[in-house]
Amino acid sequence: MTPSHTPRFPRRPRSLVLALALACAVQAVPAQVRLPSLGESAVEDITLGAERRLGDQVMRYIRADPAYLDDPVLLEYVDSIFLPLVAASRQRGDIEPELDRQFAWEAFLVRERSVNAFALPGGFVGVHLGLIALTTSTDQLASVVAHELAHVTQRHIARGSIAAQRNSMVSMAALLLGIVAAARTNNADLANAAIVGSQAASIQGQLNFSRDMEREADRMGYGTLTAAGFAPQGMAQMFERLDSATRINDSGGFPYLRSHPLTTERISEARSRAMFAGSGPDSTPLRHALMQQRARVLMDADPQTLHRLVDQQGGAADAPLRERLATAYAAALSASLLREHAVAERLASQALALASAAEPREPQAERDLQLLLAQVRLAAGQPAAAMQVLDSISADARGRAPLLMRAQAALDLQRGARPAPAALRAATEALQTWVAEHPRDAGAWTQLAATADAAGFKLRAVRAEAEARYASGDVNGAIDRLRAGQAAARGAAGQDFIEASVIDARLRELRAQQRRVFCEARADGGNPVPLEGVEVRDCPR
C-alpha cells in the first residue's frame, strides 16, 4: 500500500463518509464460515447474528447523517436493480437459508458526489449518487451492485483478515464511534488522530479487499448479473469507465478505484466475459437517463448549478430523444427546487408528452415522468392536481413512491381550505397495508404517523412513530414511544382497544429483543451497555 492510497479527509468530513470507510474495515474480522477460505485459516469468531448486529449499529449512525438519502423515486430505481440481483443469488444458491434469514438485504442511497458503492456487515449495500450519475446504462450500475452483493453473499466482510483476531469486532466498533464523533465536530485533525491512534497502518491494509476476494466478487457478481437478466457487457463497460477515470485523474472523487483496485487482469477478464457472452441493448435506456439526471440534481443542490440546469431547458431540438428527455427532466426538477413552479410544470409536462409519443414506448420512464410532474405540483402547493397525476398511474405500476406522494397530497388537502377526509383515510389504510409487508420501511412508518394523526387515529400514529424509530435502529426511542402509547390508552376513554393491545404486545416484543441482544453480545465476548430491567443473571448460561 503506497502513501498515495492513504484515505484523504475533506475539509468538512461528513460522519457518514467516515463511517462507511471504517465499516469497510470491519471486513478484517474473521468469521464463522461455510465457504472456501481462499488460503486463510478460518476461525469461528463472528456469527451471522453478530455480523448483522454490527451492521445495524453502523446503519443507525448512517441513517442519522444528513448525507443519508431516502428519495423514493431514485431508491425505487436502485431497488429495481438490487432486488432482482438478490433473487438471482438465492436461485443460484449463493445465499444459504440461515444467511438469508439473518441479513437485511437492503440497498440505500448516499448523497455524495464521489463515485462509490460499498458493502456493510449484515447485508447492507450503499450506493453514492455520484456512481449513478457516472453510469450510462442500467447494466453498468447493476454490475457494481452485483459485485458489492457478492462481497456480502461470500461474507468477505467477515473473512477479510486473520490478523485482527478475536477482539476485532469490539475494536472496530469503538473506532467507528470515535471517527463518527470526530467527524461531527468538523475537525479533520481529530478524525485523522482517531485513525492513527487505532493503528492506522493495520486499518489501511484492511480497507481494501484482497485481490483474491476482488476476483471472487467479480466472478460471482458476473454470474449474478447475468442470472438476473442484465446485459453481461455492463461489467466490462463499467471497468472501462473507471479505468479511464483513474488514468485521467480521479482527484479524490473516485474512492471506488482505491477500495477496488482495477488491475489489468480484472479488466481483461471482464472484457473476455463480455466478448464471449455477446452484447445487447439496454432494456431501459430512457429510464436510466432520467435517474442519472435525478442523481446529478440531488447530489449538488447548489443554486448556481440548478440555475445552469434550468437554462438548458429541453436541450437542442435535433438532439436524440434520450438526451432531450434527460435535459428536460433535470431542468424541471431543478426549477422545482428553485421554486420556479411555472417553469417546472411546463418542462415536466412537455417531457411527459414527449415520452408518451415515443416509439417504442418505455412505460417505466413514462411513470417516472408522471411522478416528477406530481412532485412538481406538490411543491407548488397543488395537491389536488398532483393527486390527478398519481391517479393516472396504472394500478400495476404503483409502488412506494406513488404511495408516499399520495399520502402527502392527502395531508396537504386536509390541511388546506378544502379538507378531504376520505382521501386521508384511504392514504392511511394504504400505508398500513404497505408497512405490514415492509416493516423496515422507516419512511413509510413516518408518513403513516402523520396521516393517522391527521385522521384522528392517535394510537396508530404513536405506534407508527415507534416503528419508524425502530426501523431506523433506535430501539430505545421506539420503546419510549410505545410507553407513551400505553399511557395515552390508559388516560383517555374511547381509545382503540385493538391498537392498544398491539402496542402492549409490541412493547413486550421489543423488550425481549433488547434482552436477547444484550445476552448475545455478552456471549460473543462484548461488554454491552447495561439495560434498564436487564441483568447479567437474566442471560442463560
Coordinates of C-alpha atoms in Angstrom, one line a residue, residues 11-423:
R11 CA -12.1 19.9 4.8
R12 CA -15.5 19.3 6.3
P13 CA -15.6 15.5 6.7
R14 CA -19.1 14.0 6.9
S15 CA -19.6 11.4 9.6
L16 CA -21.3 9.2 7.1
V17 CA -18.4 9.0 4.7
L18 CA -16.0 8.3 7.6
A19 CA -18.4 5.7 9.0
L20 CA -18.5 4.0 5.6
A21 CA -14.8 3.9 5.2
L22 CA -14.5 2.4 8.7
A23 CA -17.3 0.0 8.1
C24 CA -15.3 -1.4 5.2
A25 CA -12.5 -2.0 7.7
V26 CA -14.8 -4.4 9.5
Q27 CA -14.0 -6.8 6.8
A28 CA -10.9 -7.5 8.8
V29 CA -12.9 -9.6 11.3
P30 CA -12.5 -13.3 11.0
A31 CA -15.7 -15.3 10.7
Q32 CA -17.7 -18.4 11.2
V33 CA -17.9 -19.6 7.6
R34 CA -19.1 -22.5 5.4
L35 CA -17.2 -21.2 2.4
P36 CA -13.7 -21.7 0.9
S37 CA -11.2 -19.6 3.0
L38 CA -9.1 -18.6 0.0
G39 CA -6.0 -20.0 1.6
E40 CA -6.6 -18.4 5.0
S41 CA -7.2 -20.4 8.2
A42 CA -10.8 -19.6 9.1
V43 CA -11.7 -19.0 12.7
E44 CA -15.1 -19.1 14.2
D45 CA -15.4 -15.8 15.9
I46 CA -18.3 -14.0 14.4
T47 CA -21.7 -15.5 14.0
L48 CA -24.2 -14.3 11.3
G49 CA -26.2 -12.6 14.1
A50 CA -23.2 -10.8 15.4
E51 CA -22.3 -9.5 12.0
R52 CA -25.9 -8.3 11.5
R53 CA -25.9 -6.5 14.8
L54 CA -22.7 -4.7 13.8
G55 CA -24.3 -3.8 10.5
D56 CA -27.4 -2.4 12.3
Q57 CA -25.1 -0.4 14.6
V58 CA -23.3 1.2 11.6
M59 CA -26.6 1.8 9.8
R60 CA -28.0 3.6 12.9
Y61 CA -25.3 6.3 12.5
I62 CA -25.6 6.3 8.7
R63 CA -29.4 6.9 8.8
A64 CA -28.9 9.8 11.2
D65 CA -26.4 11.5 8.9
P66 CA -27.6 14.3 6.5
A67 CA -25.9 12.5 3.6
Y68 CA -28.3 9.5 4.0
L69 CA -31.0 10.0 1.4
D70 CA -34.4 8.4 1.2
D71 CA -35.6 9.6 -2.2
P72 CA -38.5 7.3 -3.0
V73 CA -38.2 7.7 -6.8
L74 CA -34.4 7.1 -7.0
L75 CA -34.5 4.4 -4.3
E76 CA -37.2 2.5 -6.3
Y77 CA -34.8 2.5 -9.3
V78 CA -31.9 1.2 -7.3
D79 CA -34.2 -1.5 -5.7
S80 CA -35.3 -2.5 -9.2
I81 CA -31.7 -3.5 -9.7
F82 CA -30.7 -4.7 -6.3
L83 CA -33.7 -6.9 -5.5
P84 CA -33.5 -9.0 -8.8
L85 CA -29.8 -9.5 -8.0
V86 CA -30.6 -10.7 -4.5
A87 CA -33.3 -13.0 -6.0
A88 CA -30.8 -14.4 -8.6
S89 CA -28.3 -15.0 -5.8
R90 CA -30.9 -17.0 -3.9
Q91 CA -31.7 -19.0 -7.1
R92 CA -28.0 -19.7 -7.7
G93 CA -27.6 -21.0 -4.1
D94 CA -25.2 -18.2 -3.2
I95 CA -27.4 -17.2 -0.2
E96 CA -27.9 -20.0 2.2
P97 CA -31.2 -20.1 4.2
E98 CA -29.6 -19.0 7.5
L99 CA -27.8 -16.2 5.8
D100 CA -31.0 -15.2 4.1
R101 CA -32.9 -15.1 7.3
Q102 CA -30.3 -13.2 9.3
F103 CA -29.2 -10.5 6.9
A104 CA -31.1 -7.3 5.9
W105 CA -30.6 -7.3 2.1
E106 CA -31.2 -3.6 1.9
A107 CA -29.8 -1.0 -0.5
F108 CA -29.6 2.6 0.4
L109 CA -28.5 5.9 -1.1
V110 CA -25.8 8.3 -0.1
R111 CA -25.9 12.0 -1.1
E112 CA -22.3 12.2 -2.2
R113 CA -20.7 13.3 -5.5
S114 CA -18.0 10.8 -5.2
V115 CA -18.2 7.6 -7.3
N116 CA -18.5 4.8 -4.8
A117 CA -20.5 1.8 -3.6
F118 CA -19.8 -0.4 -0.7
A119 CA -21.0 -3.4 1.3
L120 CA -21.5 -3.3 5.1
P121 CA -21.8 -6.1 7.6
G122 CA -25.3 -7.6 7.8
G123 CA -26.3 -7.3 4.1
F124 CA -26.5 -3.6 3.6
V125 CA -25.2 -2.1 0.3
G126 CA -24.7 1.6 -0.1
V127 CA -24.7 3.5 -3.4
H128 CA -23.4 7.0 -3.9
L129 CA -25.4 9.4 -6.1
G130 CA -22.1 10.1 -7.9
L131 CA -21.9 6.5 -9.1
I132 CA -25.4 6.7 -10.6
A133 CA -24.5 9.9 -12.3
L134 CA -21.4 8.4 -13.8
T135 CA -23.0 5.3 -15.3
T136 CA -24.7 5.5 -18.7
S137 CA -26.8 2.3 -18.5
T138 CA -28.7 0.2 -16.1
D139 CA -26.4 -2.7 -16.8
Q140 CA -23.3 -0.7 -15.7
L141 CA -24.9 0.2 -12.4
A142 CA -26.1 -3.3 -11.9
S143 CA -22.6 -4.7 -12.4
V144 CA -21.3 -2.6 -9.5
V145 CA -24.2 -3.5 -7.3
A146 CA -23.8 -7.2 -8.2
H147 CA -20.1 -7.0 -7.3
E148 CA -20.9 -5.5 -3.9
L149 CA -23.6 -8.0 -3.3
A150 CA -21.1 -10.8 -3.9
H151 CA -18.9 -9.4 -1.1
V152 CA -22.0 -9.9 1.1
T153 CA -23.0 -13.3 0.0
Q154 CA -19.4 -14.6 0.2
R155 CA -19.0 -13.0 3.6
H156 CA -15.9 -11.2 2.6
I157 CA -16.6 -8.6 5.2
A158 CA -16.1 -11.2 7.9
R159 CA -13.4 -13.1 6.1
G160 CA -11.0 -10.3 5.2
S161 CA -8.1 -10.8 7.6
I162 CA -7.0 -13.2 10.2
A163 CA -4.7 -10.5 11.8
A164 CA -7.5 -8.8 13.7
Q165 CA -8.1 -11.9 15.8
R166 CA -10.9 -12.1 18.5
N167 CA -11.2 -8.6 19.7
S168 CA -11.6 -7.1 16.2
M169 CA -15.3 -6.6 16.3
V170 CA -15.1 -4.6 19.5
S171 CA -12.1 -2.5 18.4
M172 CA -13.7 -1.8 15.0
A173 CA -16.9 -0.7 16.6
A174 CA -15.1 1.5 19.0
L175 CA -13.0 3.1 16.2
L176 CA -16.2 3.6 14.3
L177 CA -17.8 5.6 17.1
G178 CA -14.6 7.6 17.6
I179 CA -14.4 8.6 14.0
V180 CA -18.1 9.4 13.8
A181 CA -17.8 11.6 16.9
A182 CA -14.7 13.3 15.5
A183 CA -16.3 13.9 12.2
R184 CA -19.4 15.6 13.7
T185 CA -17.0 18.3 15.1
N186 CA -15.9 19.0 11.5
N187 CA -12.4 18.6 12.8
A188 CA -10.2 16.7 10.2
D189 CA -7.2 16.6 12.5
L190 CA -9.3 14.9 15.2
A191 CA -10.6 12.4 12.7
N192 CA -7.1 11.6 11.5
A193 CA -5.9 11.3 15.0
A194 CA -8.6 8.7 15.6
I195 CA -7.2 6.7 12.7
V196 CA -3.6 7.0 13.8
G197 CA -4.5 6.2 17.4
S198 CA -6.1 3.0 16.3
Q199 CA -3.1 1.5 14.4
A200 CA -3.7 3.2 11.1
A201 CA -1.2 1.1 9.1
S202 CA -3.1 -2.1 10.0
I203 CA -6.5 -0.5 9.4
Q204 CA -5.5 0.9 6.0
G205 CA -4.4 -2.6 5.0
Q206 CA -7.8 -3.8 5.8
L207 CA -9.8 -1.1 3.9
N208 CA -9.3 -2.9 0.7
F209 CA -10.5 -6.4 -0.1
S210 CA -7.7 -8.8 -1.1
R211 CA -7.2 -9.3 -4.8
D212 CA -8.4 -12.8 -4.4
M213 CA -11.6 -11.6 -2.9
E214 CA -12.0 -9.0 -5.6
R215 CA -11.6 -11.6 -8.3
E216 CA -14.1 -13.8 -6.5
A217 CA -16.6 -10.9 -6.3
D218 CA -16.1 -10.2 -10.0
R219 CA -16.8 -13.9 -10.8
M220 CA -19.7 -14.3 -8.5
G221 CA -21.1 -10.8 -9.4
Y222 CA -20.9 -11.6 -13.1
G223 CA -22.9 -14.8 -12.6
T224 CA -25.5 -13.0 -10.5
L225 CA -25.6 -10.1 -13.1
T226 CA -26.4 -12.4 -16.0
A227 CA -28.8 -14.7 -13.9
A228 CA -30.8 -11.6 -13.0
G229 CA -31.2 -10.7 -16.7
F230 CA -28.9 -7.8 -17.0
A231 CA -26.6 -7.5 -20.0
P232 CA -23.2 -9.1 -19.4
Q233 CA -21.2 -6.4 -21.1
G234 CA -22.2 -4.0 -18.3
M235 CA -19.3 -5.0 -16.1
A236 CA -16.7 -4.6 -18.8
Q237 CA -18.2 -1.2 -19.7
M238 CA -18.1 -0.1 -16.1
F239 CA -14.5 -1.2 -15.7
E240 CA -13.6 0.8 -18.8
R241 CA -15.2 3.9 -17.5
L242 CA -13.4 3.6 -14.1
D243 CA -10.1 2.8 -15.8
S244 CA -10.5 5.9 -18.0
A245 CA -11.3 8.0 -14.9
T246 CA -8.2 6.8 -13.0
R247 CA -5.9 7.4 -15.9
I248 CA -7.2 11.0 -16.3
N249 CA -7.1 11.8 -12.5
D250 CA -9.7 10.9 -10.0
S251 CA -8.9 13.9 -7.8
G252 CA -10.3 12.1 -4.8
G253 CA -13.7 11.7 -6.4
F254 CA -13.4 8.0 -7.2
P255 CA -13.0 6.2 -3.9
Y256 CA -14.2 3.0 -5.6
L257 CA -10.9 3.0 -7.5
R258 CA -8.9 2.8 -4.3
S259 CA -11.1 0.4 -2.4
H260 CA -11.5 -1.8 -5.5
P261 CA -8.1 -1.6 -7.4
L262 CA -8.6 -2.1 -11.2
T263 CA -5.8 -4.4 -12.2
T264 CA -5.1 -5.2 -15.8
E265 CA -6.1 -8.8 -15.1
R266 CA -9.6 -7.9 -13.7
I267 CA -10.3 -5.6 -16.7
S268 CA -9.2 -8.1 -19.3
E269 CA -11.3 -10.9 -17.6
A270 CA -14.4 -8.7 -17.7
R271 CA -13.8 -7.8 -21.3
S272 CA -13.3 -11.5 -22.2
R273 CA -16.6 -12.5 -20.4
A274 CA -18.4 -9.8 -22.3
M275 CA -16.9 -10.8 -25.7
F276 CA -18.0 -14.4 -25.3
A277 CA -21.4 -13.5 -23.9
G278 CA -22.2 -11.1 -26.7
S279 CA -24.0 -7.8 -26.3
G280 CA -27.5 -6.5 -26.3
P281 CA -29.2 -3.1 -26.0
D282 CA -30.1 -1.5 -22.6
S283 CA -33.6 -2.6 -21.8
T284 CA -34.4 0.7 -20.1
P285 CA -32.3 3.5 -21.8
L286 CA -34.8 6.3 -21.1
R287 CA -35.4 5.4 -17.5
H288 CA -31.7 5.3 -16.7
A289 CA -31.1 8.6 -18.4
L290 CA -33.8 10.2 -16.2
M291 CA -32.5 8.6 -13.0
Q292 CA -29.0 9.6 -13.9
Q293 CA -30.2 13.2 -14.1
R294 CA -32.1 13.0 -10.9
A295 CA -28.9 11.8 -9.1
R296 CA -27.0 14.7 -10.6
V297 CA -29.5 17.2 -9.4
L298 CA -29.9 15.8 -5.9
M299 CA -26.2 15.3 -5.2
D300 CA -25.5 19.0 -5.9
A301 CA -28.4 21.3 -5.0
D302 CA -26.2 24.5 -5.2
P303 CA -28.5 27.3 -6.6
Q304 CA -25.9 28.2 -9.2
T305 CA -25.8 24.6 -10.5
L306 CA -29.6 24.4 -10.5
H307 CA -29.9 27.6 -12.5
R308 CA -27.5 26.3 -15.1
L309 CA -29.6 23.2 -15.5
V310 CA -32.8 25.2 -15.8
D311 CA -31.2 27.3 -18.5
Q312 CA -30.7 24.2 -20.6
Q313 CA -34.5 23.7 -20.7
G314 CA -35.2 20.8 -23.1
G315 CA -31.9 20.8 -24.9
A316 CA -31.4 21.1 -28.7
A317 CA -34.4 20.3 -30.8
D318 CA -32.4 18.0 -33.1
A319 CA -30.8 16.1 -30.2
P320 CA -31.6 12.4 -29.6
L321 CA -34.8 11.7 -27.6
R322 CA -32.9 10.3 -24.7
E323 CA -30.8 13.5 -24.4
R324 CA -33.8 15.8 -24.7
L325 CA -35.8 13.9 -22.1
A326 CA -32.8 13.8 -19.7
T327 CA -32.2 17.5 -20.1
A328 CA -35.8 18.4 -19.6
Y329 CA -36.0 16.2 -16.5
A330 CA -33.0 17.8 -14.9
A331 CA -34.3 21.3 -15.7
A332 CA -37.8 20.6 -14.4
L333 CA -36.5 19.1 -11.1
S334 CA -34.0 22.0 -10.7
A335 CA -36.7 24.6 -11.4
S336 CA -39.0 23.0 -8.7
L337 CA -36.2 23.1 -6.2
L338 CA -35.6 26.7 -7.0
R339 CA -39.4 27.3 -6.5
E340 CA -39.8 28.3 -10.2
H341 CA -43.0 26.4 -10.2
A342 CA -44.5 27.5 -13.6
V343 CA -41.2 26.6 -15.4
A344 CA -41.1 23.3 -13.7
E345 CA -44.7 22.5 -14.6
R346 CA -44.1 23.4 -18.2
L347 CA -40.9 21.4 -18.6
A348 CA -42.3 18.3 -16.8
S349 CA -45.5 18.3 -18.8
Q350 CA -43.5 18.7 -22.1
A351 CA -41.2 15.8 -21.2
L352 CA -44.1 13.5 -20.3
A353 CA -45.9 14.3 -23.6
L354 CA -42.6 13.6 -25.5
A355 CA -42.1 10.3 -23.8
S356 CA -45.7 9.2 -24.4
A357 CA -45.3 9.8 -28.1
A358 CA -42.0 8.0 -28.4
E359 CA -41.7 4.7 -30.3
P360 CA -41.0 2.3 -28.8
R361 CA -42.6 3.5 -25.6
E362 CA -40.9 2.8 -22.3
P363 CA -43.6 2.6 -19.6
Q364 CA -41.3 2.9 -16.6
A365 CA -39.8 6.1 -18.0
E366 CA -43.3 7.5 -18.5
R367 CA -44.2 6.6 -14.9
D368 CA -41.1 8.4 -13.6
L369 CA -42.1 11.5 -15.6
Q370 CA -45.6 11.2 -14.1
L371 CA -44.0 11.1 -10.6
L372 CA -41.9 14.1 -11.5
L373 CA -45.0 16.1 -12.5
A374 CA -46.7 15.1 -9.3
Q375 CA -43.7 16.1 -7.3
V376 CA -43.6 19.5 -9.1
R377 CA -47.3 20.1 -8.3
L378 CA -46.9 19.1 -4.7
A379 CA -44.0 21.5 -4.3
A380 CA -46.2 24.2 -5.9
G381 CA -48.9 23.7 -3.4
Q382 CA -51.3 22.0 -5.8
P383 CA -52.2 18.7 -4.1
A384 CA -55.4 18.1 -6.0
A385 CA -53.6 18.4 -9.3
A386 CA -50.8 16.2 -8.0
M387 CA -53.5 13.6 -7.0
Q388 CA -54.9 13.6 -10.5
V389 CA -51.5 12.7 -12.0
L390 CA -51.0 9.9 -9.4
D391 CA -54.4 8.5 -10.2
S392 CA -53.4 8.3 -13.8
I393 CA -50.6 5.8 -13.0
S394 CA -51.9 2.3 -13.7
A395 CA -52.5 0.1 -10.7
D396 CA -49.8 -2.4 -11.6
A397 CA -47.2 0.4 -11.9
R398 CA -47.8 1.8 -8.5
G399 CA -45.3 1.3 -5.7
R400 CA -43.7 3.1 -2.8
A401 CA -43.0 6.4 -4.5
P402 CA -46.7 7.0 -5.6
L403 CA -47.9 5.7 -2.3
L404 CA -45.9 8.3 -0.3
M405 CA -46.8 11.1 -2.7
R406 CA -50.5 10.3 -2.5
A407 CA -50.2 10.3 1.3
Q408 CA -48.5 13.7 1.2
A409 CA -51.2 15.1 -1.2
A410 CA -53.9 13.8 1.1
L411 CA -52.2 15.5 4.0
D412 CA -51.9 18.8 2.1
L413 CA -55.5 18.7 1.1
Q414 CA -56.6 18.0 4.7
R415 CA -54.6 21.0 5.9
G416 CA -55.9 23.3 3.2
A417 CA -59.1 25.2 2.7
R418 CA -61.0 22.1 1.3
P419 CA -60.2 19.1 3.6
A420 CA -60.5 15.6 2.0
P421 CA -61.1 13.2 4.9
A422 CA -61.9 10.3 2.6
A423 CA -58.6 10.7 0.7

